Amino acid sequence: GAVVSQHPSWVICKSGTSVKIECRSLDFQATTMFWYRQFPKQSLMLMATSNEGSKATYEQGVEKDKFLINHASLTLSTLTVTSAHPEDSSFYICSARGQIAEQYFGPGTRLTVT
Amino acid sequence: GESVGLHLPTLSVQEGDNSIINCAYSNSASDYFIWYKQESGKGPQFIIDIRSNMDKRQGQRVTVLLNKTVKHLSLQIAATQPGDSAVYFCAEGFSGGYNKLIFGAGTRLAVHP
């Protein structure tokens, strides 16, 4: 089956620093990748939709200058949280979609900003 | 029974009983609906999906029912097992654009032996 990986699985960083999270589709080409954020005991909130070779489309209320998304190849998308603050601490999950509509989810990345 | 926690409602069932998890969706234009299971610290795992032109679909031990009149979706799990304990989310999908998904609030299923 289709496998999506994320790296790192967890990260702790200091306030004011930037953190990059990678999302890879391991056995298929992902034309579209999605980034979600999930706070404890809450649902997944879509942050942005990213297509290979073009700019990401951000959901309302998501700061594009703070959450930089790059989808440079059909198997890799990255999310960079710039100037992270404690309120950015969350579980970040990516998903990837190939030729069909189904999305395959990564295992998530736990970000803690101290 | 059901109880509403701080953010996630919880459904508690005995092992072997059937579970019914409900979801209300918002957009009558949604083309398809998906149920996901999420265990603690992991990404969502696909369970079953249903297209908007169907009202019922069955899988292994799971059945999804769709009522478009009242915009309601349910997931039935037969003979619930301890391994079914997790948070369950419904998601509505749109074929237009990039097939993005909008997730519902989620329900925690707790299975007691």
Short mmCIF file of C-alpha atoms in Angstrom, two decimals:
data_model
loop_
_atom_site.label_atom_id
_atom_site.label_comp_id
_atom_site.label_asym_id
_atom_site.label_seq_id
_atom_site.Cartn_x
_atom_site.Cartn_y
_atom_site.Cartn_z
CA GLY A 1 0.00 0.00 0.00
CA ALA A 2 0.90 3.66 -0.26
CA VAL A 3 3.25 4.81 2.48
CA VAL A 4 3.89 8.35 3.66
CA SER A 5 6.68 9.15 6.08
CA GLN A 6 7.44 12.21 8.14
CA HIS A 7 10.70 13.35 9.63
CA PRO A 8 11.33 14.03 12.39
CA SER A 9 8.70 12.19 14.41
CA TRP A 10 9.20 14.63 17.24
CA VAL A 11 11.20 17.79 17.75
CA ILE A 12 11.83 20.22 20.58
CA CYS A 13 13.05 23.70 19.72
CA LYS A 14 13.57 26.99 21.46
CA SER A 15 11.27 29.94 20.96
CA GLY A 16 12.37 32.09 18.04
CA THR A 17 14.05 29.33 16.07
CA SER A 18 12.78 27.69 12.87
CA VAL A 19 11.93 24.05 12.40
CA LYS A 20 11.60 22.08 9.17
CA ILE A 21 9.36 19.02 8.86
CA GLU A 22 9.62 16.68 5.89
CA CYS A 23 6.84 14.66 4.31
CA ARG A 24 7.72 11.95 1.80
CA SER A 25 5.65 9.61 -0.31
CA LEU A 26 7.74 6.44 -0.38
CA ASP A 27 6.19 4.34 -3.12
CA PHE A 28 4.11 6.68 -5.24
CA GLN A 29 4.27 10.11 -6.77
CA ALA A 30 2.23 12.67 -4.90
CA THR A 31 0.86 15.40 -7.08
CA THR A 32 -0.76 17.02 -4.06
CA MET A 33 0.24 17.08 -0.42
CA PHE A 34 -1.71 18.49 2.47
CA TRP A 35 -0.54 19.79 5.83
CA TYR A 36 -2.69 19.57 8.93
CA ARG A 37 -2.27 20.73 12.50
CA GLN A 38 -3.84 18.98 15.45
CA PHE A 39 -3.97 20.31 18.99
CA PRO A 40 -4.53 17.89 21.90
CA LYS A 41 -8.03 16.42 22.02
CA GLN A 42 -9.01 18.27 18.87
CA SER A 43 -9.57 17.42 15.25
CA LEU A 44 -7.23 17.82 12.30
CA MET A 45 -7.29 21.32 10.86
CA LEU A 46 -6.16 21.72 7.28
CA MET A 47 -3.40 24.32 7.04
CA ALA A 48 -2.49 24.27 3.37
CA THR A 49 -2.61 22.37 0.10
CA SER A 50 0.60 22.03 -1.83
CA ASN A 51 1.10 21.01 -5.43
CA GLU A 52 4.43 20.05 -6.89
CA GLY A 53 6.11 22.98 -8.54
CA SER A 54 3.61 25.62 -7.52
CA LYS A 55 2.86 27.80 -4.52
CA ALA A 56 0.86 26.34 -1.67
CA THR A 57 -2.73 27.36 -1.06
CA TYR A 58 -3.26 28.30 2.58
CA GLU A 59 -6.50 27.99 4.51
CA GLN A 60 -8.02 31.09 5.99
CA GLY A 61 -6.26 32.19 9.14
CA VAL A 62 -2.99 30.36 8.43
CA GLU A 63 -0.03 32.69 8.09
CA LYS A 64 1.85 31.80 4.93
CA ASP A 65 4.94 33.72 6.02
CA LYS A 66 5.11 31.75 9.24
CA PHE A 67 4.40 28.32 7.82
CA LEU A 68 6.54 27.98 4.72
CA ILE A 69 5.66 25.09 2.46
CA ASN A 70 7.84 23.78 -0.34
CA HIS A 71 6.83 20.96 -2.67
CA ALA A 72 9.92 20.68 -4.80
CA SER A 73 9.41 17.13 -6.07
CA LEU A 74 6.65 14.58 -6.51
CA THR A 75 7.79 12.71 -3.40
CA LEU A 76 8.76 15.47 -0.97
CA SER A 77 7.04 18.40 0.68
CA THR A 78 8.46 20.39 3.58
CA LEU A 79 6.82 22.57 6.19
CA THR A 80 9.01 25.13 7.93
CA VAL A 81 7.69 26.77 11.07
CA THR A 82 9.54 30.06 11.23
CA SER A 83 10.24 31.93 14.46
CA ALA A 84 8.40 29.29 16.43
CA HIS A 85 6.60 30.19 19.64
CA PRO A 86 5.10 27.98 22.34
CA GLU A 87 1.63 28.38 20.83
CA ASP A 88 2.93 26.66 17.69
CA SER A 89 3.46 23.48 19.71
CA SER A 90 1.21 20.93 18.08
CA PHE A 91 1.02 17.67 16.17
CA TYR A 92 1.67 18.32 12.48
CA ILE A 93 0.41 15.71 10.02
CA CYS A 94 0.86 15.55 6.28
CA SER A 95 -1.02 13.56 3.69
CA ALA A 96 -0.29 12.81 0.08
CA ARG A 97 -2.52 12.17 -2.88
CA GLY A 98 -1.51 10.50 -6.11
CA GLN A 99 -3.59 9.99 -9.21
CA ILE A 100 -6.72 9.02 -7.32
CA ALA A 101 -8.62 11.00 -4.72
CA GLU A 102 -7.55 8.99 -1.68
CA GLN A 103 -5.20 10.69 0.73
CA TYR A 104 -2.53 8.71 2.57
CA PHE A 105 -1.50 10.11 5.91
CA GLY A 106 1.90 10.33 7.49
CA PRO A 107 2.53 9.33 11.11
CA GLY A 108 2.75 12.94 12.29
CA THR A 109 5.42 15.13 13.88
CA ARG A 110 5.14 16.33 17.46
CA LEU A 111 6.55 19.85 17.78
CA THR A 112 7.25 21.31 21.22
CA VAL A 113 8.49 24.88 21.43
CA THR A 114 10.04 25.85 24.75
CA GLY B 1 -23.00 5.63 27.10
CA GLU B 2 -21.92 8.95 25.66
CA SER B 3 -20.40 11.84 27.50
CA VAL B 4 -19.02 15.13 26.31
CA GLY B 5 -15.50 15.84 27.42
CA LEU B 6 -13.57 19.07 27.14
CA HIS B 7 -13.22 18.68 23.38
CA LEU B 8 -13.93 15.09 22.34
CA PRO B 9 -17.10 13.20 23.17
CA THR B 10 -16.45 9.67 24.40
CA LEU B 11 -18.37 6.51 23.64
CA SER B 12 -17.81 3.70 26.12
CA VAL B 13 -18.77 0.17 25.14
CA GLN B 14 -18.26 -3.35 26.39
CA GLU B 15 -16.08 -5.71 24.40
CA GLY B 16 -18.22 -7.68 22.00
CA ASP B 17 -20.98 -5.07 21.77
CA ASN B 18 -21.71 -3.13 18.61
CA SER B 19 -20.61 0.51 18.47
CA ILE B 20 -22.24 3.35 16.61
CA ILE B 21 -20.32 6.57 16.11
CA ASN B 22 -22.15 9.53 14.65
CA CYS B 23 -21.05 12.54 12.67
CA ALA B 24 -22.82 15.59 11.30
CA TYR B 25 -21.30 17.19 8.23
CA SER B 26 -21.71 20.71 7.01
CA ASN B 27 -21.59 20.88 3.23
CA SER B 28 -24.36 19.37 1.13
CA ALA B 29 -22.04 19.59 -1.89
CA SER B 30 -19.54 17.09 -0.46
CA ASP B 31 -18.89 14.26 -2.88
CA TYR B 32 -17.59 11.61 -0.55
CA PHE B 33 -17.07 10.84 3.10
CA ILE B 34 -14.37 8.92 4.90
CA TRP B 35 -14.03 7.47 8.36
CA TYR B 36 -10.59 7.49 9.96
CA LYS B 37 -9.24 5.87 13.11
CA GLN B 38 -6.49 7.64 15.01
CA GLU B 39 -4.52 6.06 17.80
CA SER B 40 -2.62 8.21 20.24
CA GLY B 41 0.46 9.84 18.71
CA LYS B 42 -0.21 8.46 15.23
CA GLY B 43 -1.61 9.69 11.96
CA PRO B 44 -5.17 8.88 10.83
CA GLN B 45 -5.79 5.42 9.43
CA PHE B 46 -8.37 4.91 6.68
CA ILE B 47 -11.31 2.72 7.67
CA ILE B 48 -14.01 3.05 5.05
CA ASP B 49 -15.42 5.57 2.63
CA ILE B 50 -18.73 6.21 0.91
CA ARG B 51 -19.69 8.33 -2.05
CA SER B 52 -22.56 10.79 -1.86
CA ASN B 53 -24.70 8.73 -4.28
CA MET B 54 -24.78 5.81 -1.83
CA ASP B 55 -26.51 5.45 1.52
CA LYS B 56 -24.76 2.38 2.89
CA ARG B 57 -21.46 0.61 2.49
CA GLN B 58 -20.10 -2.37 4.33
CA GLY B 59 -16.59 -3.47 5.07
CA GLN B 60 -15.10 -6.01 7.40
CA ARG B 61 -16.90 -5.51 10.75
CA VAL B 62 -17.73 -1.92 9.78
CA THR B 63 -20.69 -0.30 8.09
CA VAL B 64 -21.08 3.32 7.11
CA LEU B 65 -24.51 4.88 6.70
CA LEU B 66 -25.12 8.19 4.98
CA ASN B 67 -28.26 10.28 5.37
CA LYS B 68 -27.96 13.26 3.06
CA THR B 69 -31.35 14.64 4.06
CA VAL B 70 -30.10 15.50 7.52
CA LYS B 71 -26.40 15.57 6.62
CA HIS B 72 -25.57 12.75 8.98
CA LEU B 73 -23.02 9.98 8.79
CA SER B 74 -22.55 7.01 11.08
CA LEU B 75 -19.96 4.29 11.55
CA GLN B 76 -21.09 0.98 12.97
CA ILE B 77 -18.48 -1.39 14.34
CA ALA B 78 -19.64 -4.93 14.98
CA ALA B 79 -18.31 -6.99 17.89
CA THR B 80 -16.12 -4.19 19.17
CA GLN B 81 -12.69 -5.25 20.36
CA PRO B 82 -10.16 -3.58 22.69
CA GLY B 83 -8.02 -2.86 19.65
CA ASP B 84 -10.80 -0.66 18.32
CA SER B 85 -10.19 1.84 21.13
CA ALA B 86 -9.11 5.06 19.43
CA VAL B 87 -10.44 8.40 18.25
CA TYR B 88 -12.64 8.22 15.17
CA PHE B 89 -13.04 11.09 12.73
CA CYS B 90 -15.35 11.53 9.82
CA ALA B 91 -14.13 13.67 6.94
CA GLU B 92 -15.99 15.16 4.01
CA GLY B 93 -14.31 15.44 0.67
CA PHE B 94 -14.75 17.63 -2.37
CA SER B 95 -13.87 16.31 -5.82
CA GLY B 96 -13.47 19.81 -7.15
CA GLY B 97 -10.14 21.51 -6.68
CA TYR B 98 -7.57 19.30 -4.98
CA ASN B 99 -9.86 16.88 -3.12
CA LYS B 100 -9.18 18.44 0.22
CA LEU B 101 -10.77 16.93 3.30
CA ILE B 102 -12.59 18.68 6.11
CA PHE B 103 -12.52 16.72 9.35
CA GLY B 104 -15.27 16.50 11.91
CA ALA B 105 -14.75 16.93 15.63
CA GLY B 106 -14.03 13.29 16.43
CA THR B 107 -15.29 10.75 18.95
CA ARG B 108 -13.20 8.75 21.36
CA LEU B 109 -14.20 5.09 21.53
CA ALA B 110 -13.28 3.33 24.76
CA VAL B 111 -13.75 -0.44 24.77
CA HIS B 112 -13.90 -2.11 28.16
CA PRO B 113 -13.26 -5.83 28.66
#
